[in-house]
Coordinates of C-alpha atoms and ligand atoms in Angstrom, one line a residue:
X1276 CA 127.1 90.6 155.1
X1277 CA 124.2 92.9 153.9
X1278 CA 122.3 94.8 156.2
X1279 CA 119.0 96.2 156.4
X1280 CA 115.1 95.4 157.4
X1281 CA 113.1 93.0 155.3
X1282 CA 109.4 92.2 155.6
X1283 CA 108.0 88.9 153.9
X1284 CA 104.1 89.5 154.2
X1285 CA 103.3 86.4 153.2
X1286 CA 105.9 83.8 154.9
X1287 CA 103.9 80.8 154.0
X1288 CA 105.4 77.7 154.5
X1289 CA 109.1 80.1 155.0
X1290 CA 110.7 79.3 151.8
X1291 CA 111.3 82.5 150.9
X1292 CA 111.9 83.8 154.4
X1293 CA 114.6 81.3 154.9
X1294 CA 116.2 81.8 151.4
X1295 CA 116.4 85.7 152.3
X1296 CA 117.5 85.0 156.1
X1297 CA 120.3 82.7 155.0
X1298 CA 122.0 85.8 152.8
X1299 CA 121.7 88.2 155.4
X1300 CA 123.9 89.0 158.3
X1301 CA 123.7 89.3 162.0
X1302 CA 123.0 93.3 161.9
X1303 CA 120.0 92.3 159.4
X1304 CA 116.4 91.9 160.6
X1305 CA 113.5 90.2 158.9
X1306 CA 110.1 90.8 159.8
X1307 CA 108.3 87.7 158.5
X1308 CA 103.8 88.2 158.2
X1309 CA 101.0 85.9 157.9
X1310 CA 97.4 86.2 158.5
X1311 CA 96.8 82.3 159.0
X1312 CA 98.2 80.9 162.3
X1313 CA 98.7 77.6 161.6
X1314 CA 101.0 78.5 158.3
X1315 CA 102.9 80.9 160.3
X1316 CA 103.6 78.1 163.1
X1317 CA 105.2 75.9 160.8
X1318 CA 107.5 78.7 159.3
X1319 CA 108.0 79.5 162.9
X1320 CA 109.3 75.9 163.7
X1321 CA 110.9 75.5 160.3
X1322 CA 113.2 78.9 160.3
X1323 CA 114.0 78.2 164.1
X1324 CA 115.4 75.1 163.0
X1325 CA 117.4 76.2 160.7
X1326 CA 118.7 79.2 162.9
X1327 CA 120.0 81.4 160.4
X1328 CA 122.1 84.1 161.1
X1329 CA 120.4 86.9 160.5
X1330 CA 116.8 87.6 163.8
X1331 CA 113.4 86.5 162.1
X1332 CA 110.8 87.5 163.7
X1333 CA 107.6 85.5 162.7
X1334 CA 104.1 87.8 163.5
X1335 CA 100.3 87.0 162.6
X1336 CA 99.2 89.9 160.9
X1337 CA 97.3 90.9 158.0
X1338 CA 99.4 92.5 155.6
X1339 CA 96.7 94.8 155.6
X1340 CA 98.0 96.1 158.8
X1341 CA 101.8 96.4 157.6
X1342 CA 102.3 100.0 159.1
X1343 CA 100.5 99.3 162.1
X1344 CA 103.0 95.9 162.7
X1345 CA 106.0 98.5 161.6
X1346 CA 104.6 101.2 164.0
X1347 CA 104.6 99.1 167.2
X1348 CA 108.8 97.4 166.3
X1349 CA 109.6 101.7 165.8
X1350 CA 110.5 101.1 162.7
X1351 CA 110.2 104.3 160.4
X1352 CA 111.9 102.8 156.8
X1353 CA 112.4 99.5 155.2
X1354 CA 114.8 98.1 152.8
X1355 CA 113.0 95.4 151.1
X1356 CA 109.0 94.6 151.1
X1357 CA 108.0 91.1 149.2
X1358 CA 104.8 89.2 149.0
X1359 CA 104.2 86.1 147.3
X1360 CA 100.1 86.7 147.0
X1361 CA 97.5 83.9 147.1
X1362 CA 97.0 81.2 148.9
X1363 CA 99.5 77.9 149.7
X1364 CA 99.4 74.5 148.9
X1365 CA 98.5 73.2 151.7
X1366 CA 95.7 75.7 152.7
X1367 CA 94.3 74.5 149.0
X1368 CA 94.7 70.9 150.2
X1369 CA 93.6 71.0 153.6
X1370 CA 89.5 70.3 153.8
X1371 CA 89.3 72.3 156.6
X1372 CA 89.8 75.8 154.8
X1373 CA 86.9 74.8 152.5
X1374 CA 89.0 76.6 149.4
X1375 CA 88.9 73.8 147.3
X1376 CA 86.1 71.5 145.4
X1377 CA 88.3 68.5 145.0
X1378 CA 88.0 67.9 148.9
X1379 CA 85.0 68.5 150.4
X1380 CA 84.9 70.5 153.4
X1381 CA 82.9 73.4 155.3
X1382 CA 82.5 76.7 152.7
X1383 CA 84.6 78.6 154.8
X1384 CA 87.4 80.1 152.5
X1385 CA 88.8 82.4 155.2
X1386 CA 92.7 82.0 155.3
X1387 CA 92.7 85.2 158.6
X1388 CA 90.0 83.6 160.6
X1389 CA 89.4 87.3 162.7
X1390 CA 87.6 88.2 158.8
X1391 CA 84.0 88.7 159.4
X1392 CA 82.5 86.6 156.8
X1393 CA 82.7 82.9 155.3
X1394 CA 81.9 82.0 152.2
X1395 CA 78.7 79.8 153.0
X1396 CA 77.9 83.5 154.7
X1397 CA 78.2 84.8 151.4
X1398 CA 76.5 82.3 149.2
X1399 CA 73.6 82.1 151.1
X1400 CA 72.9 86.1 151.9
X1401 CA 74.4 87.9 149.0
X1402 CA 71.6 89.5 146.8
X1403 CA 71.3 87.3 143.5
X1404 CA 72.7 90.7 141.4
X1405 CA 75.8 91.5 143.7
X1406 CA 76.7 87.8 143.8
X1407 CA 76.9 87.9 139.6
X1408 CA 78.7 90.9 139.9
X1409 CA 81.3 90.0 142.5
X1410 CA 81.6 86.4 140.1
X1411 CA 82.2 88.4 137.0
X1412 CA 84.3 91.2 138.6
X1413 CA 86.4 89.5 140.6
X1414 CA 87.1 86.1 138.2
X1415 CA 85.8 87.0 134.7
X1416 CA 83.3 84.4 134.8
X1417 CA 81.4 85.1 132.1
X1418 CA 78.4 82.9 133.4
X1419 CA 78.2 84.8 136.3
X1420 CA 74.3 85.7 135.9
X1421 CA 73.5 82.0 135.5
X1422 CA 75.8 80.6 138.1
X1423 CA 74.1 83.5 140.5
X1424 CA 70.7 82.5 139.3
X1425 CA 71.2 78.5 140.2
X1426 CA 72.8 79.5 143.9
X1427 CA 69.6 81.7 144.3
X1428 CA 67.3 78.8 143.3
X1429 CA 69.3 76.1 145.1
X1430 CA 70.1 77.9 148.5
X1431 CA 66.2 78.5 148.7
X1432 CA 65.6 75.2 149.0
X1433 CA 68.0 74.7 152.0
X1434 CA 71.2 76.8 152.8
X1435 CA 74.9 76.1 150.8
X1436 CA 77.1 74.2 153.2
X1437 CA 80.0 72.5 151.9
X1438 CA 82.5 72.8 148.9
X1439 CA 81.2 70.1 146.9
X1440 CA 77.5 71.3 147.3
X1441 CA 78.8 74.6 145.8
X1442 CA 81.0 72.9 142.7
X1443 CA 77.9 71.2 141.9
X1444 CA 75.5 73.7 141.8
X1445 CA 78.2 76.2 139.7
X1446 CA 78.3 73.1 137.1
X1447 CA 75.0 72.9 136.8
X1448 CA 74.7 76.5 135.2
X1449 CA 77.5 76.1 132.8
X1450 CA 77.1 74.3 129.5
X1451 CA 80.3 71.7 130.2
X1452 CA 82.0 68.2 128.7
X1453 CA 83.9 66.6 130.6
X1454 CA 87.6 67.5 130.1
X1455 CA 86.7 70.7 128.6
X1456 CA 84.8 73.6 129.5
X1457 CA 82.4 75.6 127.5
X1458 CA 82.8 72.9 124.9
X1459 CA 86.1 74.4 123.6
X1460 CA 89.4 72.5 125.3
X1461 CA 89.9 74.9 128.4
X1462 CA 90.7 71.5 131.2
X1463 CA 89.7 73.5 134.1
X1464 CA 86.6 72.6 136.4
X1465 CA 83.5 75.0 135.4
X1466 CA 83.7 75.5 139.1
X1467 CA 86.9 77.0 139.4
X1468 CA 86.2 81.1 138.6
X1469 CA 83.3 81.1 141.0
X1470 CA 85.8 79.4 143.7
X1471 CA 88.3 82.1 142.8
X1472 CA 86.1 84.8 143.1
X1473 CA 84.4 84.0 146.6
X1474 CA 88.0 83.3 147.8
X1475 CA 89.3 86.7 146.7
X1476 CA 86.1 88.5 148.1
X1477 CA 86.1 86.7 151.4
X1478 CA 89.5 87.3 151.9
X1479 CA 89.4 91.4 150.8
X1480 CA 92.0 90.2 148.7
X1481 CA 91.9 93.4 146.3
X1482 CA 91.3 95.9 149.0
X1483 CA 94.4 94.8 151.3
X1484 CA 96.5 94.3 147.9
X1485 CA 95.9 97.9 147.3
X1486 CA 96.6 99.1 150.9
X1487 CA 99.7 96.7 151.4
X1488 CA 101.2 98.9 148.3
X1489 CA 100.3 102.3 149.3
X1490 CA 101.9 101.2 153.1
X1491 CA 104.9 99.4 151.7
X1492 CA 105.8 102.4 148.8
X1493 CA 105.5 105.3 151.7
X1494 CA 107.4 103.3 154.0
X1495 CA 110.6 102.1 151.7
X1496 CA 114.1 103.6 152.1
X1497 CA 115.7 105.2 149.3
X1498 CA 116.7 102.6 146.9
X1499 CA 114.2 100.1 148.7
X1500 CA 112.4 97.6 146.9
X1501 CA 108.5 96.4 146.9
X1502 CA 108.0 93.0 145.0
X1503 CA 105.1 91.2 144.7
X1504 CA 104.2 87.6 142.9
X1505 CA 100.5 87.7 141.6
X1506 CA 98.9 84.5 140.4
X1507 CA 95.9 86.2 138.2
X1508 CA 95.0 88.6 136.3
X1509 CA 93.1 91.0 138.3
X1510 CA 96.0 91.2 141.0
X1511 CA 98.5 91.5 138.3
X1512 CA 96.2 94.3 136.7
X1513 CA 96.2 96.2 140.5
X1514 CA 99.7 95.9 141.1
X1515 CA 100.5 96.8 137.8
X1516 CA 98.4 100.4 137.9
X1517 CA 99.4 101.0 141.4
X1518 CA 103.1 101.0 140.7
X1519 CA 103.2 103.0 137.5
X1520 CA 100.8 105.1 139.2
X1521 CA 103.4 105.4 142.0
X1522 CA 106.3 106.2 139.5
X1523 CA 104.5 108.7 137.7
X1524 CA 104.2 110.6 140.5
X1525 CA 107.7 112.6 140.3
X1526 CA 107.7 114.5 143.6
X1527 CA 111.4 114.8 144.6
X1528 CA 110.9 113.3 147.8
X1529 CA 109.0 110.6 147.2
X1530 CA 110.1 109.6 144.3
X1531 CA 110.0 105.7 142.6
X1532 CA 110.7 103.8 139.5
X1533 CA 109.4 100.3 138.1
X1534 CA 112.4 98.0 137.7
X1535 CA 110.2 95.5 135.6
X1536 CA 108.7 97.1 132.6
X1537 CA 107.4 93.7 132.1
X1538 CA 106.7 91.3 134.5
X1539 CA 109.4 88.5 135.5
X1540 CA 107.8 85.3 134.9
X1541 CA 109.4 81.7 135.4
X1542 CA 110.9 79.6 133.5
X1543 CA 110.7 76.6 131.4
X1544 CA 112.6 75.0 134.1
X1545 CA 111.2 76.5 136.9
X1546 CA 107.6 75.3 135.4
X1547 CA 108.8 71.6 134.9
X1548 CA 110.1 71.9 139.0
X1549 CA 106.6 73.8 140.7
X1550 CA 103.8 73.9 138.3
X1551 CA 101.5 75.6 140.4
X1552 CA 104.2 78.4 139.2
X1553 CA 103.6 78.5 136.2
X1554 CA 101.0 81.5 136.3
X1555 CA 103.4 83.3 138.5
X1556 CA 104.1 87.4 137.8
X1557 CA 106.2 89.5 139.8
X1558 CA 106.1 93.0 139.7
X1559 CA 109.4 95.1 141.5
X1560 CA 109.6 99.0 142.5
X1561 CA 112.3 101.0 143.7
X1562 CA 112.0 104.3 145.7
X1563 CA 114.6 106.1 144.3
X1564 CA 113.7 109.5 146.4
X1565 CA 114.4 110.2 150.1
X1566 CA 112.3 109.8 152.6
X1567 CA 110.8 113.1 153.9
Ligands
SAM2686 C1 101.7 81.7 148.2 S1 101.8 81.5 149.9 C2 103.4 82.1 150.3 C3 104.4 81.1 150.2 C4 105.8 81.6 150.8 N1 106.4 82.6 149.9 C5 106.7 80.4 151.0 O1 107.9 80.5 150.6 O2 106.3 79.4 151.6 C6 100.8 82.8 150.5 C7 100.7 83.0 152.0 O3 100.2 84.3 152.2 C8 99.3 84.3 153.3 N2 98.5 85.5 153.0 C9 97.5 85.6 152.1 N3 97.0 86.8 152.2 C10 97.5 87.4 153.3 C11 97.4 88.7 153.9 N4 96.5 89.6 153.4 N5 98.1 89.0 154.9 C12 99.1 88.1 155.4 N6 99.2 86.9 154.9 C13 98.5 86.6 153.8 C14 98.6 83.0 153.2 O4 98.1 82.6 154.4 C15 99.8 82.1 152.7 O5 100.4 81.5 153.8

Protein backbone atom coordinates (compact mmCIF):
# COMPACT_ATOMS: atom_id res chain seq x y z
CA UNK A 1 0.00 0.00 0.00
CA UNK A 2 1.57 3.47 -1.07
CA UNK A 3 2.95 5.62 1.41
CA UNK A 4 3.51 9.18 1.78
CA UNK A 5 1.78 12.73 3.00
CA UNK A 6 -0.97 14.19 0.92
CA UNK A 7 -2.60 17.54 1.40
CA UNK A 8 -6.12 18.27 -0.30
CA UNK A 9 -6.48 22.20 0.23
CA UNK A 10 -9.67 22.28 -0.86
CA UNK A 11 -11.65 18.95 0.69
CA UNK A 12 -15.02 20.31 -0.19
CA UNK A 13 -17.70 18.09 0.24
CA UNK A 14 -14.47 15.02 0.55
CA UNK A 15 -14.85 13.42 -2.78
CA UNK A 16 -11.59 13.67 -3.63
CA UNK A 17 -10.18 13.22 -0.06
CA UNK A 18 -11.98 10.02 0.25
CA UNK A 19 -11.06 8.78 -3.33
CA UNK A 20 -7.28 9.37 -2.35
CA UNK A 21 -7.75 8.00 1.35
CA UNK A 22 -9.27 4.79 0.09
CA UNK A 23 -5.81 3.96 -2.14
CA UNK A 24 -3.56 4.75 0.52
CA UNK A 25 -2.35 2.62 3.24
CA UNK A 26 -2.06 2.71 7.01
CA UNK A 27 1.64 4.26 6.99
CA UNK A 28 -0.07 7.12 4.67
CA UNK A 29 -1.34 10.41 6.04
CA UNK A 30 -3.65 12.97 4.41
CA UNK A 31 -3.84 16.29 5.51
CA UNK A 32 -7.33 17.42 4.21
CA UNK A 33 -7.84 21.88 4.22
CA UNK A 34 -10.77 24.14 3.94
CA UNK A 35 -11.33 27.62 4.78
CA UNK A 36 -15.27 27.31 5.23
CA UNK A 37 -16.37 25.41 8.38
CA UNK A 38 -19.44 24.15 7.63
CA UNK A 39 -17.99 22.35 4.26
CA UNK A 40 -15.16 20.97 6.21
CA UNK A 41 -17.72 19.45 8.85
CA UNK A 42 -19.48 17.54 6.46
CA UNK A 43 -16.25 16.05 4.92
CA UNK A 44 -15.32 15.52 8.49
CA UNK A 45 -18.56 13.35 9.13
CA UNK A 46 -18.56 11.86 5.66
CA UNK A 47 -14.73 10.46 5.63
CA UNK A 48 -15.19 9.31 9.40
CA UNK A 49 -17.86 7.26 8.16
CA UNK A 50 -16.34 5.70 5.71
CA UNK A 51 -13.14 5.11 7.91
CA UNK A 52 -10.63 4.43 5.42
CA UNK A 53 -7.51 3.00 6.10
CA UNK A 54 -5.22 5.34 5.59
CA UNK A 55 -5.38 8.90 9.07
CA UNK A 56 -7.29 11.96 7.52
CA UNK A 57 -6.92 14.63 9.29
CA UNK A 58 -9.62 17.30 8.38
CA UNK A 59 -8.24 21.21 9.44
CA UNK A 60 -9.93 24.83 8.77
CA UNK A 61 -7.36 26.63 7.12
CA UNK A 62 -6.75 28.91 4.36
CA UNK A 63 -4.69 27.34 1.89
CA UNK A 64 -3.08 30.55 2.13
CA UNK A 65 -1.57 29.39 5.26
CA UNK A 66 -0.33 25.83 3.89
CA UNK A 67 3.25 26.14 5.41
CA UNK A 68 2.08 27.49 8.51
CA UNK A 69 -0.55 24.23 8.86
CA UNK A 70 2.64 22.00 7.69
CA UNK A 71 4.93 23.93 10.17
CA UNK A 72 2.80 23.27 13.37
CA UNK A 73 2.17 18.74 12.23
CA UNK A 74 6.61 19.09 11.77
CA UNK A 75 6.23 18.27 8.62
CA UNK A 76 9.25 19.35 6.42
CA UNK A 77 8.24 17.58 2.63
CA UNK A 78 5.16 16.44 0.97
CA UNK A 79 4.42 13.88 -1.54
CA UNK A 80 1.37 15.03 -3.21
CA UNK A 81 -0.39 18.76 -3.02
CA UNK A 82 -3.98 18.99 -4.93
CA UNK A 83 -6.61 21.64 -5.03
CA UNK A 84 -9.76 21.58 -6.76
CA UNK A 85 -10.15 25.72 -6.89
CA UNK A 86 -13.40 27.57 -6.69
CA UNK A 87 -16.26 27.34 -4.87
CA UNK A 88 -18.82 24.06 -4.26
CA UNK A 89 -22.14 23.47 -5.18
CA UNK A 90 -23.65 23.85 -2.30
CA UNK A 91 -21.90 27.13 -1.17
CA UNK A 92 -23.40 28.35 -4.81
CA UNK A 93 -26.73 27.05 -3.73
CA UNK A 94 -26.92 27.98 -0.25
CA UNK A 95 -28.60 31.77 0.15
CA UNK A 96 -26.72 32.35 3.03
CA UNK A 97 -23.16 32.73 1.26
CA UNK A 98 -24.82 35.50 -0.93
CA UNK A 99 -22.57 34.01 -4.07
CA UNK A 100 -25.28 33.55 -6.26
CA UNK A 101 -28.14 35.79 -8.00
CA UNK A 102 -30.59 33.04 -8.57
CA UNK A 103 -31.29 32.91 -4.66
CA UNK A 104 -31.39 35.96 -3.01
CA UNK A 105 -29.47 36.36 -0.04
CA UNK A 106 -27.18 38.87 2.06
CA UNK A 107 -24.10 40.13 -0.43
CA UNK A 108 -21.69 38.47 1.56
CA UNK A 109 -19.60 36.16 -0.85
CA UNK A 110 -17.08 35.28 1.85
CA UNK A 111 -16.48 31.40 1.74
CA UNK A 112 -13.39 31.96 5.04
CA UNK A 113 -15.61 34.09 7.14
CA UNK A 114 -12.21 35.39 9.35
CA UNK A 115 -11.74 37.64 5.58
CA UNK A 116 -12.14 41.19 6.41
CA UNK A 117 -14.45 42.30 3.80
CA UNK A 118 -18.05 41.27 2.25
CA UNK A 119 -19.06 42.05 -0.79
CA UNK A 120 -21.93 44.54 0.13
CA UNK A 121 -18.53 46.17 1.95
CA UNK A 122 -17.20 46.34 -1.39
CA UNK A 123 -19.98 47.44 -3.55
CA UNK A 124 -20.89 50.14 -1.52
CA UNK A 125 -17.19 51.74 -0.58
CA UNK A 126 -15.07 50.85 -3.48
CA UNK A 127 -14.20 54.10 -5.51
CA UNK A 128 -16.33 54.04 -8.87
CA UNK A 129 -12.72 53.60 -10.93
CA UNK A 130 -11.17 50.66 -8.77
CA UNK A 131 -14.62 48.86 -8.80
CA UNK A 132 -14.40 48.97 -13.05
CA UNK A 133 -11.11 47.89 -12.78
CA UNK A 134 -11.38 45.00 -10.35
CA UNK A 135 -14.79 43.98 -12.85
CA UNK A 136 -12.63 44.10 -15.90
CA UNK A 137 -9.41 42.62 -14.37
CA UNK A 138 -10.64 40.00 -12.51
CA UNK A 139 -13.72 38.74 -14.95
CA UNK A 140 -13.10 40.37 -18.44
CA UNK A 141 -16.24 42.20 -18.26
CA UNK A 142 -15.97 44.29 -20.83
CA UNK A 143 -18.86 46.65 -19.39
CA UNK A 144 -17.07 47.08 -16.43
CA UNK A 145 -17.16 51.12 -16.60
CA UNK A 146 -20.89 51.03 -17.03
CA UNK A 147 -21.77 48.34 -14.63
CA UNK A 148 -19.32 50.55 -12.07
CA UNK A 149 -21.10 53.67 -13.10
CA UNK A 150 -24.92 52.19 -12.37
CA UNK A 151 -23.59 50.68 -8.75
CA UNK A 152 -22.23 54.28 -8.05
CA UNK A 153 -25.56 55.91 -9.07
CA UNK A 154 -27.70 53.21 -7.39
CA UNK A 155 -25.80 52.69 -3.99
CA UNK A 156 -26.17 56.62 -3.57
CA UNK A 157 -29.53 56.42 -3.32
CA UNK A 158 -29.44 53.79 -0.49
CA UNK A 159 -26.63 51.10 0.23
CA UNK A 160 -26.47 47.48 -1.94
CA UNK A 161 -27.75 44.77 0.26
CA UNK A 162 -28.68 41.60 -1.20
CA UNK A 163 -27.86 39.46 -4.33
CA UNK A 164 -30.73 40.16 -6.31
CA UNK A 165 -30.42 44.06 -5.69
CA UNK A 166 -26.91 43.60 -7.19
CA UNK A 167 -28.05 41.24 -10.46
CA UNK A 168 -30.39 43.93 -11.13
CA UNK A 169 -28.53 46.81 -11.06
CA UNK A 170 -25.47 44.91 -13.19
CA UNK A 171 -28.46 44.18 -15.87
CA UNK A 172 -29.38 47.41 -15.99
CA UNK A 173 -25.99 48.60 -17.53
CA UNK A 174 -25.64 45.89 -20.13
CA UNK A 175 -27.46 46.08 -23.44
CA UNK A 176 -29.28 42.29 -22.96
CA UNK A 177 -32.27 39.92 -24.61
CA UNK A 178 -33.38 37.60 -22.85
CA UNK A 179 -31.60 34.25 -23.49
CA UNK A 180 -28.68 35.94 -24.88
CA UNK A 181 -26.36 38.44 -23.79
CA UNK A 182 -24.98 41.37 -25.65
CA UNK A 183 -27.50 40.43 -28.34
CA UNK A 184 -25.21 37.63 -29.77
CA UNK A 185 -26.31 33.93 -28.30
CA UNK A 186 -23.88 33.82 -25.10
CA UNK A 187 -27.01 32.11 -22.44
CA UNK A 188 -25.34 33.43 -19.43
CA UNK A 189 -26.90 36.07 -17.07
CA UNK A 190 -25.31 39.67 -17.85
CA UNK A 191 -24.79 39.45 -14.15
CA UNK A 192 -22.62 36.68 -13.92
CA UNK A 193 -18.78 38.32 -14.65
CA UNK A 194 -19.56 41.07 -12.06
CA UNK A 195 -20.60 38.10 -9.55
CA UNK A 196 -17.34 36.35 -10.49
CA UNK A 197 -15.29 39.11 -10.06
CA UNK A 198 -16.42 40.32 -6.46
CA UNK A 199 -16.26 36.64 -5.47
CA UNK A 200 -12.65 36.24 -6.61
CA UNK A 201 -11.70 39.66 -4.97
CA UNK A 202 -13.44 39.08 -1.78
CA UNK A 203 -12.08 35.89 -1.37
CA UNK A 204 -8.16 37.04 -2.41
CA UNK A 205 -8.69 34.34 -4.70
CA UNK A 206 -5.56 35.28 -7.00
CA UNK A 207 -3.30 36.32 -4.18
CA UNK A 208 -3.64 32.96 -2.10
CA UNK A 209 -3.60 30.97 -5.60
CA UNK A 210 -0.26 32.41 -6.12
CA UNK A 211 1.07 31.83 -2.55
CA UNK A 212 -0.50 28.27 -2.28
CA UNK A 213 2.01 27.49 -5.38
CA UNK A 214 5.04 29.15 -4.26
CA UNK A 215 4.35 27.11 -0.51
CA UNK A 216 3.37 23.83 -2.18
CA UNK A 217 6.50 23.81 -5.05
CA UNK A 218 9.16 24.64 -2.08
CA UNK A 219 7.65 22.18 0.12
CA UNK A 220 7.32 18.92 -2.37
CA UNK A 221 9.59 15.90 -2.14
CA UNK A 222 11.58 14.83 -4.94
CA UNK A 223 9.24 13.42 -7.49
CA UNK A 224 6.29 15.11 -5.57
CA UNK A 225 3.44 16.40 -7.32
CA UNK A 226 1.33 19.89 -7.19
CA UNK A 227 -2.09 19.65 -9.11
CA UNK A 228 -4.53 22.11 -9.29
CA UNK A 229 -8.21 22.22 -11.16
CA UNK A 230 -9.03 25.84 -12.23
CA UNK A 231 -12.53 26.75 -13.41
CA UNK A 232 -11.58 30.21 -15.46
CA UNK A 233 -9.40 31.72 -17.23
CA UNK A 234 -7.54 33.97 -15.09
CA UNK A 235 -6.70 31.09 -12.53
CA UNK A 236 -5.74 28.89 -15.37
CA UNK A 237 -3.57 31.85 -16.77
CA UNK A 238 -1.78 32.12 -13.00
CA UNK A 239 -1.27 28.66 -12.56
CA UNK A 240 -0.17 28.23 -15.83
CA UNK A 241 2.90 31.15 -15.52
CA UNK A 242 3.61 30.13 -12.16
CA UNK A 243 4.56 26.56 -13.02
CA UNK A 244 6.54 27.10 -16.20
CA UNK A 245 8.02 29.82 -14.29
CA UNK A 246 8.81 27.27 -11.61
CA UNK A 247 10.32 24.76 -14.23
CA UNK A 248 12.35 27.13 -15.88
CA UNK A 249 14.11 27.80 -13.06
CA UNK A 250 16.93 24.92 -13.42
CA UNK A 251 18.68 25.15 -10.06
CA UNK A 252 19.86 21.61 -9.28
CA UNK A 253 18.30 21.51 -6.11
CA UNK A 254 15.19 22.78 -6.62
CA UNK A 255 14.48 21.61 -9.64
CA UNK A 256 10.73 20.85 -11.32
CA UNK A 257 9.09 19.92 -14.57
CA UNK A 258 5.37 20.44 -15.91
CA UNK A 259 3.86 16.96 -16.55
CA UNK A 260 0.93 18.65 -18.60
CA UNK A 261 2.11 20.67 -21.45
CA UNK A 262 -1.44 21.14 -21.91
CA UNK A 263 -3.99 21.15 -19.58
CA UNK A 264 -6.06 17.82 -18.77
CA UNK A 265 -9.60 18.59 -19.34
CA UNK A 266 -12.72 16.19 -19.04
CA UNK A 267 -14.39 14.31 -20.98
CA UNK A 268 -17.27 13.91 -23.20
CA UNK A 269 -18.44 11.57 -20.60
CA UNK A 270 -17.30 13.10 -17.72
CA UNK A 271 -19.29 16.39 -19.06
CA UNK A 272 -22.61 14.43 -19.70
CA UNK A 273 -22.10 13.00 -15.60
CA UNK A 274 -21.10 16.72 -13.69
CA UNK A 275 -21.58 19.63 -15.97
CA UNK A 276 -20.54 22.09 -13.72
CA UNK A 277 -17.17 20.24 -15.03
CA UNK A 278 -17.20 21.01 -17.94
CA UNK A 279 -14.84 24.25 -17.68
CA UNK A 280 -12.56 22.24 -15.55
CA UNK A 281 -8.42 22.53 -16.21
CA UNK A 282 -5.95 20.91 -14.25
CA UNK A 283 -2.48 21.84 -14.27
CA UNK A 284 0.33 19.03 -12.68
CA UNK A 285 4.07 19.72 -11.58
CA UNK A 286 6.66 17.45 -10.52
CA UNK A 287 9.78 18.41 -8.40
CA UNK A 288 12.20 16.41 -9.85
CA UNK A 289 15.23 18.00 -7.73
CA UNK A 290 16.11 17.31 -3.98
CA UNK A 291 15.19 19.06 -1.40
CA UNK A 292 18.04 21.20 0.07
C1 LIG B 1 -14.61 22.94 -5.85
S1 LIG B 1 -14.77 22.74 -4.13
C2 LIG B 1 -13.79 21.31 -3.80
C3 LIG B 1 -14.58 20.05 -3.94
C4 LIG B 1 -13.80 18.83 -3.45
N1 LIG B 1 -12.67 18.53 -4.30
C5 LIG B 1 -14.69 17.61 -3.31
O1 LIG B 1 -14.29 16.54 -3.79
O2 LIG B 1 -15.77 17.73 -2.71
C6 LIG B 1 -13.74 23.99 -3.49
C7 LIG B 1 -13.61 24.01 -1.98
O3 LIG B 1 -12.44 24.77 -1.70
C8 LIG B 1 -12.67 25.59 -0.61
N2 LIG B 1 -11.76 26.73 -0.75
C9 LIG B 1 -11.79 27.70 -1.66
N3 LIG B 1 -10.76 28.55 -1.49
C10 LIG B 1 -10.05 28.07 -0.43
C11 LIG B 1 -8.86 28.51 0.21
N4 LIG B 1 -8.20 29.62 -0.17
N5 LIG B 1 -8.39 27.76 1.23
C12 LIG B 1 -9.03 26.63 1.64
N6 LIG B 1 -10.17 26.20 1.07
C13 LIG B 1 -10.68 26.91 0.03
C14 LIG B 1 -14.13 25.95 -0.70
O4 LIG B 1 -14.65 26.32 0.57
C15 LIG B 1 -14.75 24.66 -1.23
O5 LIG B 1 -15.16 23.84 -0.17
Amino acid sequence: MPAGVVVDCTVGRGGHTLAIASRLGPDARVIALDADPANLDFARDRITRASPLCPVECVNANFNDLSDVLDERAISTVDFVLADLGISTNQLLDPSYGLSFQNDGPLDMRIDPTLPLSAAEVVNRTPEKNLADLIYELADERFSRRIARRIVEARAIQPITTTSELARIVRSACPWKKGSVYGRREPIDPATRTFLALRMHVNRETSHLTRLIEQASARLSPGGRLAVISFQSTEDRIVKHAMRGLAQTARALEAFETLTKRPIEPTDAETARNPRARSAKMRVLRRTGCAS
